[in-house]
């Protein structure tokens, strides 16, 4: 049977099922296939905090959205074009996000009385499809007994019915892989490795996967196959990578590039634990990982390791930062290199462990007693977590200071194609350990003696020397009590304290001298509205700006990687624009800092629903501001917009 | 780096065990306590027990024969925690209760350092209780000196987790309601592999216990009874006073019968009723127990039950009686040795330069090339 092939420039698919249905794996495999195929892509996993929320219920639904395209895209997409729903709850939970005309592939197997009730359906929504009153009338629905066909396909392996049915996610993946012309070899070899030890499960999964593919190919249920050409990308070797993996690799790279052993002290917490898991595999790089008894011990051990000459790192999420605050203050006072990684999640308190948020910026900035400035770096995309980790290490080591790296749940678990960098292109970080005494003093008998002063400063960076135990002649004591300028002995002198407080601040401010100028994306150079953001909102903000431009209006975008200190040219850039819009997944934390520092009327666009900002609604807000700034009417729908059209 | 020697192992009170300092570079030059004294003015109250411990440590460190730059003292917060400032070694005066975690990082990162923790009863057992028990459980190679004055000194005299119940202090005008910890029992319960107790004023005993603690591979904890003349004066008078101490101190010496009292008239025997130990009169008279019945102290017993039973003879109220010495010293794998061994074996199994391996790592997974 010959099938029709239709060209598309981009598709958003959402796989949804019960949290035990393997939707994350399914989405991940589809993503890998798409990456290998050469599409640009962005993913958005979304899962409940419970490992096994009650089966078949709305809270138990887990989903994975993947947006892939033949051009450069920035977000996981606002609304799915295709929903794969493995049970009634998955259908119900996701229906509200679908635009008119979206395709729904639904596994009919679980649409039985009990499961329908569990999901809160009074009647089976699949009944009377095509009738005028059907609740799914606006969509193109493909009811398929995925489970039944899977069980049938794998029956030769003699699995229990339950085990056989578990391969249904691979059947669905096979079907979708056929529909979108995905290469299937990588999934087959993945399944071979993953289930290498259980031959029947391995074979059942591979068989189900192939059966799904063949089902699409040979039956008449699906008549159209879609083609999404590879996206043009700059030359290089690519892989698909999540933020947590890129961040872990960045930490390993920081160790190699500085020649320092990496020491991670950490306590498990979602969504940061995967960094601990990943780093624990890289002992061959001299990486030590300590799963501590709590967050305080994690950072304490990292500080100890830094004192001993390692690159101390601690990874956590917001609640853990709260516990670590006092120790971070100690690292500020002792001026030791330390990386503090906060993979932000919804707060306050335990909040929304598996959802994303950017509400720890002010905690990172001010969450300590006393004047305790800490540099802050934030990655803007999953792949960028690699570079951001190295940059944070550069600052920590060069300036002898704790550095906060603010990732978030969306970056941590989301993925994108990442161009693998050449090692030669990575920065080299010189720890410049102190080896010599650095100060001549006059002894009581009038003779000159050489001493080691731990708080003498480098003129350029204001960094203090880092002398590690084992270095003869440089024995010294540091601690949390105020240090005398230069010699570093305890000092309660009022003038000295004032000087030291200002000096620690000046040292952090000095980092701005080492930062490159900001890149303002203002294609026409005539925009009156500037959109400024930080962290993972980079994608949605970029996509929102593209929509506005595509509709024929001007808007500029700038994105901050360094939040403390701000880059030197930021003030001047902000002044160039009539209106400044600051979209954030919090109630206005960056805008508060911008207002405080630059007296600029930064206008907030704030969303704290645990999900990334949607480009379409943000574009409306930008459009509104453009209208105000330019005194024109802005109608983003008036011109044909292709979402995410290239710049 | 200088070479390491096993000389300190040979000097161990218990020959044959792995030394706590066997990987730390040694110094063949004679050292003096003056070299270990920093130029900072010592600022404890006159008569504070901390002075005696400082002097003992300054006197004992040269005997360790290590290089000064390879010794690190880490402390928390409290009067006693000022200790590192007065020693001319590497040191960190950290934050309240967290010294064991910081020391864990140091000891794990560097096999060539002799790591010491100085802490108080409040620092170690209140705010830092969690870190203390986990350090003991992991058996990280470090020596913890727990200065127990049974009071919060630095914050001016509140009761501490080792104060006797009913203690009247600024924060407990009607008497404290808390039952105290027995630090030795706690350490034994936390899987401590070296647990000892000594007294600030007995320099000889203090020094001998410290030597054994330093030589022990793993976490050694030494509870030091320390007098605070300002806020808890006389807390240890019964065990210090020449008239009473013979009956108050139950001396523990490995391999020797546990006898005390004037002329060794008292001894410890097993108590078949409680399963613990009890104090008896030793002798041939009626009502006395024969010498052969007296428990012989075995600090190396892999089973901590007896050590724990002995630790229960410590008064929880005013201290009229307390076992002193090394309760337990057993060999058990240490966390830091294990962590380094995993790294070493992984390194051996991975060929290539770090840069080559980094390129392989980040270039792994499913990749595709765009030309
Ligand atoms: C986080 C924190 N909480 C409270 C304090 C106040 N504080 C300092 S020392 C101390 C108690 C110290 O008692 P102990 O450990 O017994 O030491 P000592 O002074 O008796 O030697 C307290 C409560 C502090 N420094 N930090
Ligand atoms: S208050 Fe007590 S413990 Fe503190 S220095 Fe004075 S005497 Fe020593
Ligand atoms: Mg005390």
PDB file of N, CA and C and ligand atoms in Angstrom, chain B residues 78-80 119-123 146-154 158 160-162 226 228, ligand 3:
ATOM      1  N   UNK B  78      32.901  27.899  69.725  1.00  0.00           N
ATOM      2  CA  UNK B  78      32.852  27.715  71.175  1.00  0.00           C
ATOM      3  C   UNK B  78      34.194  28.183  71.709  1.00  0.00           C
ATOM      4  N   UNK B  79      34.322  28.248  73.029  1.00  0.00           N
ATOM      5  CA  UNK B  79      35.609  28.664  73.595  1.00  0.00           C
ATOM      6  C   UNK B  79      36.711  27.750  73.074  1.00  0.00           C
ATOM      7  N   UNK B  80      36.455  26.448  73.220  1.00  0.00           N
ATOM      8  CA  UNK B  80      37.471  25.470  72.839  1.00  0.00           C
ATOM      9  C   UNK B  80      37.816  25.544  71.359  1.00  0.00           C
ATOM     10  N   UNK B 119      36.355  20.429  69.156  1.00  0.00           N
ATOM     11  CA  UNK B 119      34.933  20.747  69.287  1.00  0.00           C
ATOM     12  C   UNK B 119      34.535  20.745  70.755  1.00  0.00           C
ATOM     13  N   UNK B 120      33.400  21.363  71.057  1.00  0.00           N
ATOM     14  CA  UNK B 120      32.912  21.388  72.437  1.00  0.00           C
ATOM     15  C   UNK B 120      31.702  20.482  72.588  1.00  0.00           C
ATOM     16  N   UNK B 121      31.198  20.381  73.800  1.00  0.00           N
ATOM     17  CA  UNK B 121      30.034  19.521  74.015  1.00  0.00           C
ATOM     18  C   UNK B 121      28.800  20.055  73.311  1.00  0.00           C
ATOM     19  N   UNK B 122      28.675  21.379  73.265  1.00  0.00           N
ATOM     20  CA  UNK B 122      27.540  21.948  72.529  1.00  0.00           C
ATOM     21  C   UNK B 122      27.756  21.812  71.036  1.00  0.00           C
ATOM     22  N   UNK B 123      28.962  22.152  70.605  1.00  0.00           N
ATOM     23  CA  UNK B 123      29.314  22.126  69.185  1.00  0.00           C
ATOM     24  C   UNK B 123      29.137  20.713  68.599  1.00  0.00           C
ATOM     25  N   UNK B 146      36.968  16.247  71.825  1.00  0.00           N
ATOM     26  CA  UNK B 146      35.704  16.809  72.299  1.00  0.00           C
ATOM     27  C   UNK B 146      35.909  17.373  73.696  1.00  0.00           C
ATOM     28  N   UNK B 147      35.975  18.690  73.775  1.00  0.00           N
ATOM     29  CA  UNK B 147      36.186  19.364  75.057  1.00  0.00           C
ATOM     30  C   UNK B 147      34.847  19.422  75.782  1.00  0.00           C
ATOM     31  N   UNK B 148      34.709  18.566  76.784  1.00  0.00           N
ATOM     32  CA  UNK B 148      33.431  18.516  77.483  1.00  0.00           C
ATOM     33  C   UNK B 148      33.524  19.230  78.825  1.00  0.00           C
ATOM     34  N   UNK B 149      33.002  20.480  78.844  1.00  0.00           N
ATOM     35  CA  UNK B 149      32.938  21.203  80.118  1.00  0.00           C
ATOM     36  C   UNK B 149      31.506  21.186  80.661  1.00  0.00           C
ATOM     37  N   UNK B 150      30.663  20.435  80.017  1.00  0.00           N
ATOM     38  CA  UNK B 150      29.262  20.248  80.418  1.00  0.00           C
ATOM     39  C   UNK B 150      28.520  21.582  80.527  1.00  0.00           C
ATOM     40  N   UNK B 151      28.883  22.514  79.649  1.00  0.00           N
ATOM     41  CA  UNK B 151      28.245  23.843  79.675  1.00  0.00           C
ATOM     42  C   UNK B 151      28.540  24.545  78.346  1.00  0.00           C
ATOM     43  N   UNK B 152      27.721  25.509  77.997  1.00  0.00           N
ATOM     44  CA  UNK B 152      28.046  26.400  76.869  1.00  0.00           C
ATOM     45  C   UNK B 152      28.898  27.528  77.432  1.00  0.00           C
ATOM     46  N   UNK B 153      30.177  27.511  77.134  1.00  0.00           N
ATOM     47  CA  UNK B 153      31.066  28.538  77.662  1.00  0.00           C
ATOM     48  C   UNK B 153      30.933  29.847  76.901  1.00  0.00           C
ATOM     49  N   UNK B 154      31.127  29.788  75.602  1.00  0.00           N
ATOM     50  CA  UNK B 154      31.235  31.017  74.803  1.00  0.00           C
ATOM     51  C   UNK B 154      29.981  31.885  74.899  1.00  0.00           C
ATOM     52  N   UNK B 158      24.856  28.731  79.342  1.00  0.00           N
ATOM     53  CA  UNK B 158      23.623  27.928  79.280  1.00  0.00           C
ATOM     54  C   UNK B 158      23.982  26.447  79.453  1.00  0.00           C
ATOM     55  N   UNK B 160      24.218  22.497  78.580  1.00  0.00           N
ATOM     56  CA  UNK B 160      24.584  21.860  77.318  1.00  0.00           C
ATOM     57  C   UNK B 160      24.003  20.445  77.284  1.00  0.00           C
ATOM     58  N   UNK B 161      24.163  19.736  76.163  1.00  0.00           N
ATOM     59  CA  UNK B 161      23.625  18.374  76.109  1.00  0.00           C
ATOM     60  C   UNK B 161      24.343  17.383  77.003  1.00  0.00           C
ATOM     61  N   UNK B 162      25.417  17.819  77.689  1.00  0.00           N
ATOM     62  CA  UNK B 162      26.034  16.912  78.654  1.00  0.00           C
ATOM     63  C   UNK B 162      25.815  17.375  80.096  1.00  0.00           C
ATOM     64  N   UNK B 226      36.876  18.838  80.703  1.00  0.00           N
ATOM     65  CA  UNK B 226      37.564  20.138  80.749  1.00  0.00           C
ATOM     66  C   UNK B 226      36.835  21.076  81.681  1.00  0.00           C
ATOM     67  N   UNK B 228      35.496  24.406  83.245  1.00  0.00           N
ATOM     68  CA  UNK B 228      35.209  25.811  82.931  1.00  0.00           C
ATOM     69  C   UNK B 228      35.016  26.519  84.258  1.00  0.00           C
TER      70      UNK B 228
HETATM   71 MG1  LIG C   3      31.086  23.375  76.389  1.00  0.00          MG
END
